[in-house]
Coordinates of C-alpha atoms and ligand atoms in Angstrom, one line a residue:
X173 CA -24.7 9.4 -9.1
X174 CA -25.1 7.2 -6.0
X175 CA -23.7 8.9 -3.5
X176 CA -23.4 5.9 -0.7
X177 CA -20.4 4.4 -2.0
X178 CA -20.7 1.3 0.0
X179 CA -19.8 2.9 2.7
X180 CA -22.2 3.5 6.4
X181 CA -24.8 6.7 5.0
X182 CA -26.1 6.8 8.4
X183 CA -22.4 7.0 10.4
X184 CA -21.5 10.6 11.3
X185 CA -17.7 9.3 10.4
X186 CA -18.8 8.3 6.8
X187 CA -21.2 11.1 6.3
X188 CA -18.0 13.9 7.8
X189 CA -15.6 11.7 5.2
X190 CA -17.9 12.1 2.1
X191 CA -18.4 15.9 2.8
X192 CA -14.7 16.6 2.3
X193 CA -13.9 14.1 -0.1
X194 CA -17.3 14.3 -2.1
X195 CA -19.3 16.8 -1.3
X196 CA -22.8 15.7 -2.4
X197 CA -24.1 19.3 -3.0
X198 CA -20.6 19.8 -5.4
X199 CA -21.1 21.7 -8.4
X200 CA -18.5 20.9 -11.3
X201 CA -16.8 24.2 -12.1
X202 CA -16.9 25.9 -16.2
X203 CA -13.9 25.2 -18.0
X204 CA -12.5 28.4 -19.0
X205 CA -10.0 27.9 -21.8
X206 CA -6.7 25.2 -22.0
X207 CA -5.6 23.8 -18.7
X208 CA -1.9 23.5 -18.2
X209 CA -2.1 20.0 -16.4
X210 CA -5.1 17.7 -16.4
X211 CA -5.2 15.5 -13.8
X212 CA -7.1 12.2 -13.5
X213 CA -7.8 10.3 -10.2
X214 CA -7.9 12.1 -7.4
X215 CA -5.8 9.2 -5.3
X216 CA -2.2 10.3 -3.8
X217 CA -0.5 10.0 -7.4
X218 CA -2.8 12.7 -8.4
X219 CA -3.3 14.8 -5.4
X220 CA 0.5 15.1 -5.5
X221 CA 0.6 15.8 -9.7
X222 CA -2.3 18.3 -9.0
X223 CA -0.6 20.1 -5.6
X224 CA 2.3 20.7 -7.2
X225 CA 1.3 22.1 -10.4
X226 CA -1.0 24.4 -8.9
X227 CA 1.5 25.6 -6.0
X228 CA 3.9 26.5 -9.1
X229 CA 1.1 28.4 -10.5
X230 CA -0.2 26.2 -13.7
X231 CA -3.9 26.5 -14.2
X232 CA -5.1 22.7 -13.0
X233 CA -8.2 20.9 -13.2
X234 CA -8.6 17.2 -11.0
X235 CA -10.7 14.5 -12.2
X236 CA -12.6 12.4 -9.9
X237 CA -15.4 9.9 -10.1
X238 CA -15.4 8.6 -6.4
X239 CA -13.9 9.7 -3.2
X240 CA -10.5 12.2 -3.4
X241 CA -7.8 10.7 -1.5
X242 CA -8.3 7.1 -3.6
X243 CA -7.7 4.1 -2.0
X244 CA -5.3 5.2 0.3
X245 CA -7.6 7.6 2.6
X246 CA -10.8 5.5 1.9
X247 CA -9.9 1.8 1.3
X248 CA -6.0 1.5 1.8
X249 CA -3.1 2.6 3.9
X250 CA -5.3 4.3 6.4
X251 CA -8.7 2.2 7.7
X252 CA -6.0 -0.9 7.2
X253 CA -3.3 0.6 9.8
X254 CA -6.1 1.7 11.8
X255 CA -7.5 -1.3 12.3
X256 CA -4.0 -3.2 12.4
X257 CA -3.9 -1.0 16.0
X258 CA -6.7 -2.4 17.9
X259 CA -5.0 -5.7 16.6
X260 CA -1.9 -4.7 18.2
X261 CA -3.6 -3.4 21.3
X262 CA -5.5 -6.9 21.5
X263 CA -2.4 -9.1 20.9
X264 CA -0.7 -6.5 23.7
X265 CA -3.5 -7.6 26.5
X266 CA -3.2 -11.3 25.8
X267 CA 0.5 -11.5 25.1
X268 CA 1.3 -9.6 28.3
X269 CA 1.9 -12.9 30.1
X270 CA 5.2 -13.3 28.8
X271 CA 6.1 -9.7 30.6
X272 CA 5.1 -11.0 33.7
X273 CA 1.4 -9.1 33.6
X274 CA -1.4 -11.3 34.5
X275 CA -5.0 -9.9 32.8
X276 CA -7.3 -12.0 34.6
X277 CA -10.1 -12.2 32.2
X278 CA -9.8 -13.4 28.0
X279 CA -9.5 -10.7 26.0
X280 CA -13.3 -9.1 24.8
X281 CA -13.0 -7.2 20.8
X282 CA -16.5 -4.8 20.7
X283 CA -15.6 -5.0 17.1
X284 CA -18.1 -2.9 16.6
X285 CA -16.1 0.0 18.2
X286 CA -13.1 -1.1 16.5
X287 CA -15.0 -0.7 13.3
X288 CA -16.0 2.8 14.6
X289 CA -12.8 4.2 15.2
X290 CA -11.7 3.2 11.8
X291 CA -13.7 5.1 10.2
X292 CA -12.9 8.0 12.5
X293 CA -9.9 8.0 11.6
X294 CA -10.8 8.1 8.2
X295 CA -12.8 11.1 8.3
X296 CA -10.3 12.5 10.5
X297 CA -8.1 12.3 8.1
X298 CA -10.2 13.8 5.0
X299 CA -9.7 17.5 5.3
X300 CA -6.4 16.9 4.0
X301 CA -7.5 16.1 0.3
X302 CA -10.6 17.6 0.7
X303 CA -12.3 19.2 -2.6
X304 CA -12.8 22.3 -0.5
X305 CA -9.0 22.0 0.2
X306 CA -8.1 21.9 -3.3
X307 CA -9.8 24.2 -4.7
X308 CA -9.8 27.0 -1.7
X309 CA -6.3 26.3 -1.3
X310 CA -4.6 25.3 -4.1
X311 CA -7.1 26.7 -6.7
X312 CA -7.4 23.6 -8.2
X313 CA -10.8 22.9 -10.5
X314 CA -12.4 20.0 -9.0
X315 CA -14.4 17.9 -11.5
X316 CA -16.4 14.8 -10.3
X317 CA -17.8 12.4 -12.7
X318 CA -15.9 9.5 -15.1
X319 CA -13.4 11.1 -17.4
X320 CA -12.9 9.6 -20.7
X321 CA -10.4 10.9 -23.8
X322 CA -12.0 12.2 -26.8
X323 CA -9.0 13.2 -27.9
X324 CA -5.3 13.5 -28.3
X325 CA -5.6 16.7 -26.3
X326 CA -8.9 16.4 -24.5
X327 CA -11.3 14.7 -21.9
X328 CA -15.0 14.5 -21.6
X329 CA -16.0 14.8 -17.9
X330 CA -19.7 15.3 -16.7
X331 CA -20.7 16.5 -20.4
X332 CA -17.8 18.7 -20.6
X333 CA -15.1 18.9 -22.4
X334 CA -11.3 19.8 -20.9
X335 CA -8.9 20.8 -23.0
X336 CA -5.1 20.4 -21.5
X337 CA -1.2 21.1 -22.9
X338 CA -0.4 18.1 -20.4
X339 CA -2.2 15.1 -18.8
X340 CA -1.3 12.8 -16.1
X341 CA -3.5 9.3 -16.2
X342 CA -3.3 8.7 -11.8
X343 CA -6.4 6.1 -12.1
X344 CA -5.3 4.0 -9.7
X345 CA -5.8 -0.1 -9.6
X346 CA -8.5 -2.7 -7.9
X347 CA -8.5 -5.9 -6.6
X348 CA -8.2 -8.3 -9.1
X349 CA -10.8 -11.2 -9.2
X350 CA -10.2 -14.0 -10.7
X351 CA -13.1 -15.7 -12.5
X352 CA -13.3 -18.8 -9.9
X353 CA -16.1 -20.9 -10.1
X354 CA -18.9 -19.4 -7.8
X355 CA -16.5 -16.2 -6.6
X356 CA -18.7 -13.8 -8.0
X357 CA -22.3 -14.4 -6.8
X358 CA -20.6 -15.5 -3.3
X359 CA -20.7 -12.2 -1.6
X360 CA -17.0 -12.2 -1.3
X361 CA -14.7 -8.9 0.4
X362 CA -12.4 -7.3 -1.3
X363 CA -10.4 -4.0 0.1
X364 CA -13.4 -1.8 -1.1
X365 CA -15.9 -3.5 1.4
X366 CA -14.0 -5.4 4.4
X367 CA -13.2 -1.9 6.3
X368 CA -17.2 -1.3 5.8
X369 CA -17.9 -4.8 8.1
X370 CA -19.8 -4.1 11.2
X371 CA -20.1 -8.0 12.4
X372 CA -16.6 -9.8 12.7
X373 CA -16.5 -12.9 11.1
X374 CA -16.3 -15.5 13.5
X375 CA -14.7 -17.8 10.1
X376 CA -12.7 -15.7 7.4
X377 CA -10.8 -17.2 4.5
X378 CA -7.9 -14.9 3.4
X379 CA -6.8 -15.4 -0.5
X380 CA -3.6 -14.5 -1.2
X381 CA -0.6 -14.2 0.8
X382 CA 0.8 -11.0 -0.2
X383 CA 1.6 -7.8 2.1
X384 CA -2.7 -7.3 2.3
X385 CA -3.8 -10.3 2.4
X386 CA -0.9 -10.9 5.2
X387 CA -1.8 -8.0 7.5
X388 CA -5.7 -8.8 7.0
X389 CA -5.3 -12.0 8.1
X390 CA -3.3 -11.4 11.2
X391 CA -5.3 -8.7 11.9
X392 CA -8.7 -10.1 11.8
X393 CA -6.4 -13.3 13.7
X394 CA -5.5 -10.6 16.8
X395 CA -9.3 -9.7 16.8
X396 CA -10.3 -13.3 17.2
X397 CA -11.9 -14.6 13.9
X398 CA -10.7 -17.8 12.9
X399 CA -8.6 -17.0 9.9
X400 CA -7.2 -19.5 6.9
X401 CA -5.1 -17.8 4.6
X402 CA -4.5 -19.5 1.2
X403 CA -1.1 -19.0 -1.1
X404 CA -0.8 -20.4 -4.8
X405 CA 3.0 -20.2 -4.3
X406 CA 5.0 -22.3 -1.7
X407 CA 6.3 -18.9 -0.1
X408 CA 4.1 -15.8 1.6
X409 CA 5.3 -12.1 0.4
X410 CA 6.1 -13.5 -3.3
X411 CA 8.0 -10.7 -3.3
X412 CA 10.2 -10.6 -0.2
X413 CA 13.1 -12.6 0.9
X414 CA 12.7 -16.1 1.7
X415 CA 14.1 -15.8 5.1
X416 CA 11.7 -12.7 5.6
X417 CA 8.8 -14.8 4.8
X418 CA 9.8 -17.5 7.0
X419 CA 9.3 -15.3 9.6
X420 CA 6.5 -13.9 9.0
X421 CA 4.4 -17.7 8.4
X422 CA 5.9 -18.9 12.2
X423 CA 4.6 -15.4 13.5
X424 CA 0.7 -16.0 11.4
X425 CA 1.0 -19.6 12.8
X426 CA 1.7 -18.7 16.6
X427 CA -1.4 -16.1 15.8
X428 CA -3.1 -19.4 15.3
X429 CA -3.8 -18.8 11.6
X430 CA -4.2 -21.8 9.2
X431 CA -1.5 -21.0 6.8
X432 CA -1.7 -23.0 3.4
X433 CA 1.2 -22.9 1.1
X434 CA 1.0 -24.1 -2.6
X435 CA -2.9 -24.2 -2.3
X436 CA -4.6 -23.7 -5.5
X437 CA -8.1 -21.5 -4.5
X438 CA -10.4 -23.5 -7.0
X439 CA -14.3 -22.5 -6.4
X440 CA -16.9 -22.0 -4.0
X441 CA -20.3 -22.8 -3.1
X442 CA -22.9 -20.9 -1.0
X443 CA -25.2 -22.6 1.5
X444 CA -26.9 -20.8 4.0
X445 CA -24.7 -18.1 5.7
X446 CA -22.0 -20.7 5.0
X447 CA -19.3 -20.3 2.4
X448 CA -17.4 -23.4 1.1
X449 CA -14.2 -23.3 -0.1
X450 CA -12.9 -25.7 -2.5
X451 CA -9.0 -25.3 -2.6
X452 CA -6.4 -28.0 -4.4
X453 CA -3.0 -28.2 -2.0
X454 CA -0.2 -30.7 -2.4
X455 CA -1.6 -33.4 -0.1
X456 CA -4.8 -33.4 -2.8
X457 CA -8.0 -31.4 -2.5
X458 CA -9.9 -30.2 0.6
X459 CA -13.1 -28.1 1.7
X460 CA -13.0 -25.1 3.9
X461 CA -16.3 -23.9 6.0
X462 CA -16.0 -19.9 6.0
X463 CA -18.2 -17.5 7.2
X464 CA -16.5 -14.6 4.9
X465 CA -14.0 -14.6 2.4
X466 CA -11.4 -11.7 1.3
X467 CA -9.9 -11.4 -1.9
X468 CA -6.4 -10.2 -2.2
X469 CA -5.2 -11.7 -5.2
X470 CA -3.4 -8.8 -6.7
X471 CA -4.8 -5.3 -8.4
X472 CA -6.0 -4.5 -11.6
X473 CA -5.2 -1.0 -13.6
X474 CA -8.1 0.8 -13.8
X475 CA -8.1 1.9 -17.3
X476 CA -11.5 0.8 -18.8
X477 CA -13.5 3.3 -19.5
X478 CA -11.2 6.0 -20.5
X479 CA -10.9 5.8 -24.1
X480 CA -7.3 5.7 -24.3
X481 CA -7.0 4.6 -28.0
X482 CA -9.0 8.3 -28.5
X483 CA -5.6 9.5 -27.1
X484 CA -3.4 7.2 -28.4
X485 CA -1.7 6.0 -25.4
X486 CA -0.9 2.7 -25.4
X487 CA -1.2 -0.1 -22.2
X488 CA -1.8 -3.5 -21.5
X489 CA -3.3 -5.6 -18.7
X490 CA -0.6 -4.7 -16.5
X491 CA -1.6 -0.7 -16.7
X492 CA -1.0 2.3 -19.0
X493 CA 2.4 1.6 -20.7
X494 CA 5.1 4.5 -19.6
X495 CA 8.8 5.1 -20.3
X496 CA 11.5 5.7 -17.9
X497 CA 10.3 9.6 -17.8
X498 CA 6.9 8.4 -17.0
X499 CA 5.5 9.6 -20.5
X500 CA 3.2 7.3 -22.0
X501 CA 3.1 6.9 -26.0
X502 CA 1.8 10.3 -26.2
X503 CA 4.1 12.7 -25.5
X504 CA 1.4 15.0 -24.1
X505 CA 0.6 12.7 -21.4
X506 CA 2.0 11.1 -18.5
X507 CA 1.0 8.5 -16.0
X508 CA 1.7 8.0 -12.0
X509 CA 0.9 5.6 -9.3
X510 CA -0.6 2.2 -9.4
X511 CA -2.3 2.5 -12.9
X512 CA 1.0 2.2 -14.7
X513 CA 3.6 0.7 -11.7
X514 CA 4.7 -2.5 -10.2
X515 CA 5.0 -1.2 -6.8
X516 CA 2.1 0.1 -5.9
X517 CA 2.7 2.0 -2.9
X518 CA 1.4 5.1 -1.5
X519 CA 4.6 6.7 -1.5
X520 CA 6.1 5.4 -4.8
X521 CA 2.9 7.0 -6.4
X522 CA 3.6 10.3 -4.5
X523 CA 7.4 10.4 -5.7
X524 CA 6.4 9.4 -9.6
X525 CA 4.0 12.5 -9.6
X526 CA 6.6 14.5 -8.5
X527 CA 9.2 12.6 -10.9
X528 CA 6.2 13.6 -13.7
X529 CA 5.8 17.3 -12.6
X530 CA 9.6 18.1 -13.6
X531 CA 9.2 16.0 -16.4
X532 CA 5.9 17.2 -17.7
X533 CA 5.9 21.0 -17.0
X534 CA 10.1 21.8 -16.9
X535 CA 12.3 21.6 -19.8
X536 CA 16.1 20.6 -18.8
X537 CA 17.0 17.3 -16.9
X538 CA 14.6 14.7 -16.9
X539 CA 13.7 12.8 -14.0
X540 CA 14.5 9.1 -14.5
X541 CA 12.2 6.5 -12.2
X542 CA 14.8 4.1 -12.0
X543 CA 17.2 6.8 -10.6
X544 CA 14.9 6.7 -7.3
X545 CA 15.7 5.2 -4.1
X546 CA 12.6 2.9 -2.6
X547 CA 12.0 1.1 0.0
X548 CA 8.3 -0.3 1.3
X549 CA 7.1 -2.3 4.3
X550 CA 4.6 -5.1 5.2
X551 CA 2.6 -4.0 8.5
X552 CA 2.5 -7.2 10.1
X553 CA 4.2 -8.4 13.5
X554 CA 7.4 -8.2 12.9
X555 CA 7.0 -5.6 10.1
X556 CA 9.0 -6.6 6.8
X557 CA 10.9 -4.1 5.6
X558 CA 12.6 -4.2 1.9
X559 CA 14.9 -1.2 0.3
X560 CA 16.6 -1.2 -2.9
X561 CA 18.3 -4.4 -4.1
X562 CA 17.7 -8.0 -2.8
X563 CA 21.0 -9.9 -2.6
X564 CA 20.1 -12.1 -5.6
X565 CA 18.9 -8.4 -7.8
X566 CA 22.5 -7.7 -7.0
X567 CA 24.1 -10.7 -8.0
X568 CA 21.9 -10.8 -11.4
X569 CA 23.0 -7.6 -12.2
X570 CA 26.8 -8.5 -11.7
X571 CA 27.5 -6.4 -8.7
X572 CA 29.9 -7.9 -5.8
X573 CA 28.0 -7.9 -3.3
X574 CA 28.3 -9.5 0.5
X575 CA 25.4 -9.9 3.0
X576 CA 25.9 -9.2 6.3
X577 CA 22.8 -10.6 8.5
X578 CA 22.1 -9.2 12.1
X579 CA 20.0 -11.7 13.8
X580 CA 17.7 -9.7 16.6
X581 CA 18.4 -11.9 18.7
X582 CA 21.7 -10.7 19.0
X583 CA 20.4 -7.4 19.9
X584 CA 20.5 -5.9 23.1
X585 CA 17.2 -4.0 22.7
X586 CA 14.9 -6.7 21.2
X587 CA 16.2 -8.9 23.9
X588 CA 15.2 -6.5 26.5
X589 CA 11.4 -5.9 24.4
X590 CA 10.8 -9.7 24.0
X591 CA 11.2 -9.2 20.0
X592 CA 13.7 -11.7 19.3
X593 CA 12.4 -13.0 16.0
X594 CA 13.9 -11.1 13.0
X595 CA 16.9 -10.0 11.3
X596 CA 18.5 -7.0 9.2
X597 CA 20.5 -8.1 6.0
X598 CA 22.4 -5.7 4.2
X599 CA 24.4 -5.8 0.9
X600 CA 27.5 -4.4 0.5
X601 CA 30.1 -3.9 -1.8
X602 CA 33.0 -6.3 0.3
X603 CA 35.1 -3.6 -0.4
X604 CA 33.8 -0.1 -0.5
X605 CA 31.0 -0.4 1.8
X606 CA 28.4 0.8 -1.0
X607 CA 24.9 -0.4 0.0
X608 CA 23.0 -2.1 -2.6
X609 CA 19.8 -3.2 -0.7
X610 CA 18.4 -4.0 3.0
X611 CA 16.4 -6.1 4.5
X612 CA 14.6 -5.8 7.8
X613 CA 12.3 -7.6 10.1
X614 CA 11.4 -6.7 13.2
X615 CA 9.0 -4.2 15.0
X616 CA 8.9 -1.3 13.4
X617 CA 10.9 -2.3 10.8
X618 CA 8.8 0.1 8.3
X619 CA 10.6 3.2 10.2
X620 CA 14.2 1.9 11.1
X621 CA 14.8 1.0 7.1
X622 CA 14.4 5.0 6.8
X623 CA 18.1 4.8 8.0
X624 CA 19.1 2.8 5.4
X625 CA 17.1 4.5 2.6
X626 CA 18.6 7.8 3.4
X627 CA 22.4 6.4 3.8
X628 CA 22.0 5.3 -0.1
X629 CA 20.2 8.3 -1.5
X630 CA 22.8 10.4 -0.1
X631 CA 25.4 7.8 -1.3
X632 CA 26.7 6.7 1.8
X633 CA 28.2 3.6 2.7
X634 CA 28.3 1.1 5.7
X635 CA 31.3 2.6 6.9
X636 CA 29.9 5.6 7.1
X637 CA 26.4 4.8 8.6
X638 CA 29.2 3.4 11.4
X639 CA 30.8 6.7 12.4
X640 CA 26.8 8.2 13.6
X641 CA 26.5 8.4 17.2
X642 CA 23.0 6.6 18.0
X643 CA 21.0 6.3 21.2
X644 CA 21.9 3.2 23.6
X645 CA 19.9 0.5 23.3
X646 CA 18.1 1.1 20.2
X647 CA 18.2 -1.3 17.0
X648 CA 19.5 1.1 15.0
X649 CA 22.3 1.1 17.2
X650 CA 23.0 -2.2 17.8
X651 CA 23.3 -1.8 13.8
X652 CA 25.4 0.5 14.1
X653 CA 27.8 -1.1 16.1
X654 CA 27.5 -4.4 13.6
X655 CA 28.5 -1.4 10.7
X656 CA 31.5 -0.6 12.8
X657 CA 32.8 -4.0 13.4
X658 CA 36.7 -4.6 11.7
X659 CA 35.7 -6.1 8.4
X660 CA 33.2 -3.4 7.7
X661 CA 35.0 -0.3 9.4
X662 CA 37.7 -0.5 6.9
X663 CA 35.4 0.3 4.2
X664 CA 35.1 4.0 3.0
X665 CA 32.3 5.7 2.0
X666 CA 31.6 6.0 -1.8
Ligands
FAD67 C1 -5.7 -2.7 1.9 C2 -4.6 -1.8 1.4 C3 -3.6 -1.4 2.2 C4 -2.6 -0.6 1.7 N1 -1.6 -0.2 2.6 C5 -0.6 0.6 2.1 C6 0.4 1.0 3.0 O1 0.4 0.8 4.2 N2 1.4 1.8 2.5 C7 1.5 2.1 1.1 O2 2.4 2.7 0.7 N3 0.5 1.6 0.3 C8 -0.5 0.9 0.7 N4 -1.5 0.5 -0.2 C9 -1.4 0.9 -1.6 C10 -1.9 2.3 -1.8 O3 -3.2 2.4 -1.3 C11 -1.8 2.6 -3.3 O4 -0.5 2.3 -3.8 C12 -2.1 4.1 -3.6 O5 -3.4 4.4 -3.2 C13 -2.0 4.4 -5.1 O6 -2.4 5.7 -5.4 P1 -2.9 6.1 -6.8 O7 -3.2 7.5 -6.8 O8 -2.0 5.5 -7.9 O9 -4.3 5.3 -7.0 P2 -5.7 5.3 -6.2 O10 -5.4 5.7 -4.8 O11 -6.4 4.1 -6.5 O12 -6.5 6.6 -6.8 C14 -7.0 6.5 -8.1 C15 -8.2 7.4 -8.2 O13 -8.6 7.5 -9.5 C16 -10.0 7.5 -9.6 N5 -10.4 7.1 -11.0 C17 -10.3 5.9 -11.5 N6 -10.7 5.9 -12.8 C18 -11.2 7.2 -13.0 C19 -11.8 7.8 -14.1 N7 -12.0 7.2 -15.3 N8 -12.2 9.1 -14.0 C20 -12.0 9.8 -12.8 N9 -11.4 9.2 -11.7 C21 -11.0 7.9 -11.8 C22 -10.4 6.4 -8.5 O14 -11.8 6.6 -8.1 C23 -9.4 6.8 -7.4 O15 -9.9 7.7 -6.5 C24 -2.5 -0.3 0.3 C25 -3.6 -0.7 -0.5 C26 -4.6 -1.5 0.0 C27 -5.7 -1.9 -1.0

């Protein structure tokens, strides 16, 4: 097995990373009878699965053919908020103008050390779903190598065979790439190779103006490349609120990205070191001269290869198909994370393995994943926070429900930070306060929806979310004090 994985062989960060998360001197352990829980895909949806059933004393084994940790550690979440820092700390230098700070020479990126501390991070980072970790600590059995069904009750790994009473499918998703004429032999990036750059593109074209493509682009903006980023749709973050998105496209512009809306991504053609673009927009069809281009078009399940007909579970192109339980159409096995869910978030994975560990090794209640609570967030500047129900979900599902909208503007603390652009909407019940849904968008928004999130697990409402005593001047107070203004104090809690 090639044990490089794209990544730097020679770089003390990638070489400490690949020790914890696939050690190259690993020696798959001996099966030793029926496992209680099989795990597949050693990402967060099956670190969690595999954690947990361990720490409650089932006998576990973990399948993985690549790095543990998935895309998260290696390709995801972490190098991308690591580098979204030294974007920050760049935009902080040159933006300090406005604070009355004068920096007296342009900003310099040594991208190369940017690059660097990524991948520190990375490795830093690795002990934590380390094989060693997991087996030492959790007395896991670690398997590396493809796993494939060869049966209802069964998986072939490395030449073995595992036999389980329960399986959880946490394989995890890609990008998708579309077959666009000359994509493929174009040397394109993808999520899998852009954290592995060591020259910054001085020309990037980002396609696809969801929550990656979005933070990529302004990040690589912040850094200094000259970024395009290209939308099929006439809104960024498909799935945000309009308003939200707004937002977020005057922000990419002032970062001096070329944003194109309702531009079709149609081929492209290789000459030299130069990439052309050939993209179809409303005003007719141009040609863009890039030095790189990223793909983030979506994800792909990653379910070829595992035989699931031999188990008879059944899926489509969307992923492995589950229930509400998170059982697939055999009832011995169960799927988590991005192989089999919408949202594909690190922490929606982590919650459905833990929704699938009741479900899969307890008898009584079952967990339902509707029943859960989620919120997620968009990295960018402002960060775009989203919990529960938008104001139309609400509507479509016949709820009253009223908006109530707190520009930042309007708040004492963003005015004093220089962070005026953004807003909080939250729907409510007119009545009884219940909160349906949020909206956020400013710095940090990522961490003040918590708030929110934790006011409707615990079935609070506005009213009483009004009646906490915060810290002066913080957004969350200036919230707050919006919560306890005279329409919305009269409303009860629920
Ligand atoms: C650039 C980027 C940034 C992101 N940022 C965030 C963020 O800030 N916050 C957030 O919440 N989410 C973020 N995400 C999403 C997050 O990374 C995923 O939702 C999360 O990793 C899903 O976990 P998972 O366990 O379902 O899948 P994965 O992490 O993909 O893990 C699946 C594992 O299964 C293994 N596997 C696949 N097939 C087999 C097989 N046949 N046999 C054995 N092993 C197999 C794979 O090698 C992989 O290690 C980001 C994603 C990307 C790409």
């Amino acid at each position: 097995m090639d044990l490089n994985f794209d990544l730097h062989p020679e770089d003390e960060h990638d070489r400490r990373l690949v020790r914890n998360v696939h050690p190259p001197d690993w020696r798959n352990p001996t099966p030793d009878g029926r496992y209680n829980l099989v795990v597949i895909g050693a990402g967060t949806a099956g670190l969690v699965a595999a954690a947990g059933a361990a720490g409650m004393g089932a006998k576990v084994a973990l399948v993985e053919r690549h790095l543990m940790g998935g895309d998260c550690l290696n390709v995801g979440c972490v190098p991308s908020k690591a580098i979204i820092r030294s974007a920050h700390a760049a935009h902080a230098v040159s933006d300090a103008g406005r604070f009355g700070i004068r920096v007296p020479d342009r900003v310099e990126v040594d991208f190369e050390a940017v690059m660097d501390r990524v991948r520190r991070v990375r490795a830093d980072i690795s002990p934590h779903d380390s094989a060693r970790r997991f087996t030492d600590h959790y007395g896991v059995d670690v398997y590396f190598g493809d796993a494939r069904f060869t049966g209802r009750d069964r998986i072939e790994v490395a030449g073995q065979e595992l036999v389980f009473a329960r399986a959880v499918i946490a394989t995890g998703a890609r990008a998708a790439v579309p077959p666009i004429p000359g994509l493929a032999g174009s040397g394109y990036l993808t999520n899998h190779t852009i954290f592995n750059l060591s020259v910054q593109p001085r020309r990037l074209a980002v396609i696809g103006g969801g929550p990656i493509g979005c933070e990529l682009a302004q990040t690589f903006a912040r850094l200094g490349s000259e970024v395009t980023l290209v939308e099929m749709i006439d809104q960024l973050l498909p799935r945000e609120d309009l308003d939200a998105a707004e937002v977020l496209r005057a922000s990419l512009e002032g970062d001096g990205i070329r944003v194109l809306l309702s531009t079709r991504f149609e081929g492209v053609d290789v000459s030299g070191s130069a990439k052309h673009l050939f993209v179809s927009a409303p005003d007719g069809h141009r040609q863009i001269e890039v030095d790189e281009i990223f793909i983030g078009m979506g994800r792909r399940p990653n379910i070829e290869g595992l035989a699931l007909e031999a188990a008879a579970v059944a899926f489509d192109r969307d992923g492995v198909t589950v229930d509400d339980c998170l059982r697939t159409s055999n009832p011995l096995i169960y799927a988590s994370g991005d192989v089999c869910l919408p949202a594909k978030f690190t922490h929606v994975a982590d919650a459905a393995s833990r929704a699938v560990l009741q479900n899969a090794l307890f008898p009584g209640p079952r967990k339902r994943f509707s029943k859960l609570t989620l919120a997620w967030s968009t990295y960018t500047d402002p960060e775009i926070a989203q919990v529960g129900l938008s104001a139309a979900e609400a509507r479509d599902r016949g709820l009253e429900a009223e908006t109530i909208t707190v520009a930042m503007a309007d708040v004492d603390r963003a005015l004093a930070e220089g962070d005026t652009d953004g807003f909080l909407k939250i729907h409510v019940h007119p009545k009884k306060g219940t909160i349906y849904g949020a909206t956020m968008v400013c710095r940090r928004a990522g961490d003040l929806i918590s708030e929110i999130t934790t006011a409707m697990h615990a079935g609070l409402g506005l009213g009483d979310m009004a009646a906490v005593i915060h810290p002066y001047p913080t957004v969350a107070e200036d919230i707050r004090r919006r919560a306890a203004e005279p329409a919305c104090r009269s409303m009860p809690s629920v």
